[in-house]
XYZ file of C-alpha atoms in Angstrom:
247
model
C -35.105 -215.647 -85.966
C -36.216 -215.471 -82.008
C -33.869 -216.643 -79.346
C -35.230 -220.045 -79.386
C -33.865 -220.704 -83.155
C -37.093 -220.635 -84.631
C -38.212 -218.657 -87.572
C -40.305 -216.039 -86.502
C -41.245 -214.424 -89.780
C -41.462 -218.081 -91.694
C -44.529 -219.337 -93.172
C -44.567 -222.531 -91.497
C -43.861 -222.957 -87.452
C -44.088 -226.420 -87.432
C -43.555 -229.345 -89.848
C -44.927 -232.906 -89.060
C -42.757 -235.672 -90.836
C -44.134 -239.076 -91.733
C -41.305 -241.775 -91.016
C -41.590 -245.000 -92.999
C -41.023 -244.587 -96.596
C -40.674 -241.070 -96.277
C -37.204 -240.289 -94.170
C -35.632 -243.419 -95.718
C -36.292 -245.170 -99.524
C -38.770 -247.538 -100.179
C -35.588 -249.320 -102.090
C -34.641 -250.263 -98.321
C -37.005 -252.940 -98.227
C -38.273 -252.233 -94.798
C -41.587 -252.083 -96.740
C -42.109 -254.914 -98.518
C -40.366 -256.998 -95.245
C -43.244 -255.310 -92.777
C -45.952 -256.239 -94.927
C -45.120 -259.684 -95.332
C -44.588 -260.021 -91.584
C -47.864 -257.984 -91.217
C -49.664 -260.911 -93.593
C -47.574 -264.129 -91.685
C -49.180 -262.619 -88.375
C -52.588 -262.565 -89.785
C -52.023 -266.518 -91.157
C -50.321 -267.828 -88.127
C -51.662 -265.627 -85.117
C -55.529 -264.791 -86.423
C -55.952 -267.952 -88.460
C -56.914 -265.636 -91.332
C -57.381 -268.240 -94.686
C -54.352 -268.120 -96.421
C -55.754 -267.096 -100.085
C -57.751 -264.010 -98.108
C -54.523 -262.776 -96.593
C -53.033 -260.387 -99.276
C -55.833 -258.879 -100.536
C -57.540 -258.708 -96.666
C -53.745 -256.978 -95.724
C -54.031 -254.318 -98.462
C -57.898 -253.897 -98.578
C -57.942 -253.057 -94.852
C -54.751 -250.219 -94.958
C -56.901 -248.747 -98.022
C -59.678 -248.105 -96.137
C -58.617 -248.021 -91.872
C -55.102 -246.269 -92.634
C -53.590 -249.154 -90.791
C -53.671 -253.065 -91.075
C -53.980 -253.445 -87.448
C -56.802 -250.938 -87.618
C -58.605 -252.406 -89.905
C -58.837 -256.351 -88.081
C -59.064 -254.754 -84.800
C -62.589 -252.797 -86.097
C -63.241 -256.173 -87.946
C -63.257 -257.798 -83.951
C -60.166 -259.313 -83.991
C -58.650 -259.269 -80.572
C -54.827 -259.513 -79.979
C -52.153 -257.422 -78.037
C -51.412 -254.840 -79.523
C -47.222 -255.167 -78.493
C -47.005 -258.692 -79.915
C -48.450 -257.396 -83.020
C -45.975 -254.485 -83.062
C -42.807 -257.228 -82.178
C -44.078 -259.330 -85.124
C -44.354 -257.085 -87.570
C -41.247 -254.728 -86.625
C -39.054 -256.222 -83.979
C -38.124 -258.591 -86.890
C -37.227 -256.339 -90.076
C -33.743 -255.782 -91.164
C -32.800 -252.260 -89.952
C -29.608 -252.873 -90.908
C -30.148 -251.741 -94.425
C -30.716 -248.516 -92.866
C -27.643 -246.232 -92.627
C -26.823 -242.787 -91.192
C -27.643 -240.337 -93.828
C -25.687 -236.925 -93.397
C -27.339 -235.195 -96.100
C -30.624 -235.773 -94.220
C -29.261 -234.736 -90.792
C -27.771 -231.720 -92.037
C -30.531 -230.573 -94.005
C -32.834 -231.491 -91.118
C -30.793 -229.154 -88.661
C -30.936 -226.455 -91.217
C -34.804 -226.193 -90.959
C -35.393 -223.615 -88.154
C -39.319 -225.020 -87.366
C -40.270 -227.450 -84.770
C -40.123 -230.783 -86.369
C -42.110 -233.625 -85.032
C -42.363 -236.991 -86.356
C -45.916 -238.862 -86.338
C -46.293 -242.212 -87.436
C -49.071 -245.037 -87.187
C -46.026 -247.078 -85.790
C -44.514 -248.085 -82.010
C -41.955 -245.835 -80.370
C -39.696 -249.209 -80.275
C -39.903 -248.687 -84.338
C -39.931 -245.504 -84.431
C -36.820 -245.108 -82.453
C -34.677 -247.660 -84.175
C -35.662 -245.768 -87.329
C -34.371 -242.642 -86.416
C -31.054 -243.960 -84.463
C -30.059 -245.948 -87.770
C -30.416 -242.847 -89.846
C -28.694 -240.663 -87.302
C -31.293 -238.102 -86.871
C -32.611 -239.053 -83.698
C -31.825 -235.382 -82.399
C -32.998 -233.505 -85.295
C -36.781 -234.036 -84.141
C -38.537 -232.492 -81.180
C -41.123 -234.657 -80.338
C -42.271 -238.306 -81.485
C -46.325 -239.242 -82.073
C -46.712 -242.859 -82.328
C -48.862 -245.205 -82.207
C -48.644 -245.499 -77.992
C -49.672 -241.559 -77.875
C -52.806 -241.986 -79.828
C -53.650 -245.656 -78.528
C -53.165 -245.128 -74.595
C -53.900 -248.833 -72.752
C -57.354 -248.980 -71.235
C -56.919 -248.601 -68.090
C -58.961 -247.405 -64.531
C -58.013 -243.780 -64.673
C -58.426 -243.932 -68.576
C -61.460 -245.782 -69.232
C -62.364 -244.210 -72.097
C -59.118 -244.418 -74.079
C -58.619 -240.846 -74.308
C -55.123 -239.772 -76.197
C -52.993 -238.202 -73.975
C -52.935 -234.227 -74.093
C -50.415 -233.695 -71.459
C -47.074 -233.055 -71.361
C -45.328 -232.449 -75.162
C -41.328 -233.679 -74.362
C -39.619 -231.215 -76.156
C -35.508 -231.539 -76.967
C -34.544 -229.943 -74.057
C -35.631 -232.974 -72.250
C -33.756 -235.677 -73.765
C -32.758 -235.604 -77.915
C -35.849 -236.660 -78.905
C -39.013 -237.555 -76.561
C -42.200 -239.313 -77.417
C -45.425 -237.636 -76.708
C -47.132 -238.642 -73.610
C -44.504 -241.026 -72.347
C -47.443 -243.708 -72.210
C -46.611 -247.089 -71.739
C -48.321 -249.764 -74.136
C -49.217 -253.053 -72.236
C -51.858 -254.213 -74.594
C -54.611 -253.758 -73.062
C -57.532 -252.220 -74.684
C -56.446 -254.366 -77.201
C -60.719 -254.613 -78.232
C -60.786 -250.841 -78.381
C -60.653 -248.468 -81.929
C -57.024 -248.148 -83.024
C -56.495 -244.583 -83.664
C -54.135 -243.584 -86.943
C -53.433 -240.994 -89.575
C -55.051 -240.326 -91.879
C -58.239 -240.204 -90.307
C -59.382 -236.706 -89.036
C -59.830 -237.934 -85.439
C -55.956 -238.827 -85.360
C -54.869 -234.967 -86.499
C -57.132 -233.815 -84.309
C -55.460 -235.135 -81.655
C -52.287 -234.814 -82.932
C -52.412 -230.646 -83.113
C -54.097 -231.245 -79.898
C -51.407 -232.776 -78.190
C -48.345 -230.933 -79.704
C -50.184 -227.975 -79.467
C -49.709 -226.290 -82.833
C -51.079 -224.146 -85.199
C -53.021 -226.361 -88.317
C -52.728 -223.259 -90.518
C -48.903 -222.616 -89.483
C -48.079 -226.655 -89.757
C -46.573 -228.377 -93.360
C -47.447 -231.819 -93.116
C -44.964 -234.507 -94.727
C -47.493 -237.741 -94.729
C -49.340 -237.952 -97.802
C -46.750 -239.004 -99.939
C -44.285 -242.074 -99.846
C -41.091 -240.308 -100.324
C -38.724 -237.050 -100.483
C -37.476 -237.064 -103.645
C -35.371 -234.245 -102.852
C -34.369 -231.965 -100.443
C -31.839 -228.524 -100.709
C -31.170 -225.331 -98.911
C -31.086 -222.311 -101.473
C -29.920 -219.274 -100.194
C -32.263 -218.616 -97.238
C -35.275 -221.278 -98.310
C -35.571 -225.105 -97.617
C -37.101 -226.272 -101.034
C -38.691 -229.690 -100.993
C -39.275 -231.569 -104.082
C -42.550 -233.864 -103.312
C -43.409 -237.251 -105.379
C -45.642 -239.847 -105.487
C -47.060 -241.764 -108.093
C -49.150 -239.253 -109.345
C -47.714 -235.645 -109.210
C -44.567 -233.889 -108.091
C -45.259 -231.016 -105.733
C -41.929 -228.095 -104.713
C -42.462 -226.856 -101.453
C -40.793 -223.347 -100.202
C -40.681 -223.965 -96.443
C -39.217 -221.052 -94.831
């Protein structure tokens, strides 16, 4: 291991780590709570016909990656941090609690570890406070680092490349300390899992694809253990379990 704790003979350098549903249970209900504040926005904000809502919510995540993606290429217009305060700034994060297990096992994995999520750093960072492992990250992509505000210097909507906050900054930084003010709000939201969005995102953090374990396709880490001098992960969806060697 190189003086900077990392693991210079591992076959991963970096891990990217999906937050929602994947850090914490879906049994916390965080879930089902977004979505349905997700489908009251749609009814109450857009006007969106009632019966149309739930399968228009789902439909639209299926194919866009995101609900907000999927109105906003459908021409809805809205801002895009009263969207964010609807759907998150209202779900119970108190059923989240500091998880120990997580945090140590976290700490234990020697390779950068960077969260990227679809969501807002406001969302992002409650997350990761309630569960106590706000430090054991070293960067934060959100939704603000792919989706920069449209502004005079940034016309385009370029994501921005500059900068990665690492932990020796502050515990845990988000990438591209860009402010979201809504603007732009008629532009192309940019998420995982489209190809554009990890692009960017190995852009950005500057990291190897073919040295980088990515943690986002499934909904949940079934389990997680050191054994002797190997992080094993124990990957599960619906559909197939998956045990990962990591170091």
């Amino acid at each position: 291991m190189d003086a900077s704790g990392r693991s210079s003979g591992a076959k991963y350098e970096c891990l990217l780590f999906d937050m929602d549903d994947t850090l914490y249970p879906l049994s916390s209900g965080l879930n089902l709570k977004c979505r349905k504040n997700i489908e009251e926005y749609m009814l109450q904000h857009l006007k969106i016909e009632e019966s149309e809502v739930p399968r228009m919510c789902w439909e639209l995540y299926q194919e866009y990656g995101t609900t907000m993606a999927g109105l906003k290429a459908l021409g809805y217009e809205f801002d895009n941090d009263e969207f964010h305060a609807c759907v998150h700034g209202r779900l119970p994060y108190e059923t989240l609690k500091p998880d120990p297990v997580l945090r140590n096992l976290l700490h234990s994995i020697p390779q950068r570890k960077i969260i990227f999520t679809n969501a807002d750093k406001a969302h992002a960072t409650q997350v990761l406070k309630r569960l106590g492992v706000e430090d054991c990250f070293d960067g934060i992509i959100c939704f603000e680092t792919l989706n920069p505000p449209l502004e005079p210097d940034n016309c385009s909507g370029d994501t921005d490349e500059h900068a990665f906050s690492t932990e020796s900054e502050s515990d845990t930084e988000v990438v591209g300390h860009i402010n979201s003010n809504g603007s732009g709000s008629k532009s192309r939201i940019l998420c995982k899992p489209s190809l554009e969005a990890m692009e960017a995102a190995i852009r950005i953090a500057k990291i190897d694809p073919k040295k980088t374990f990515s943690l986002m396709i499934v909904p949940e880490i079934l389990r997680m253990e050191r054994r002797q001098d190997c992080i094993q992960l124990l990957l599960v969806d619906q559909y197939w379990f998956q045990e990962q060697t990591l170091l």
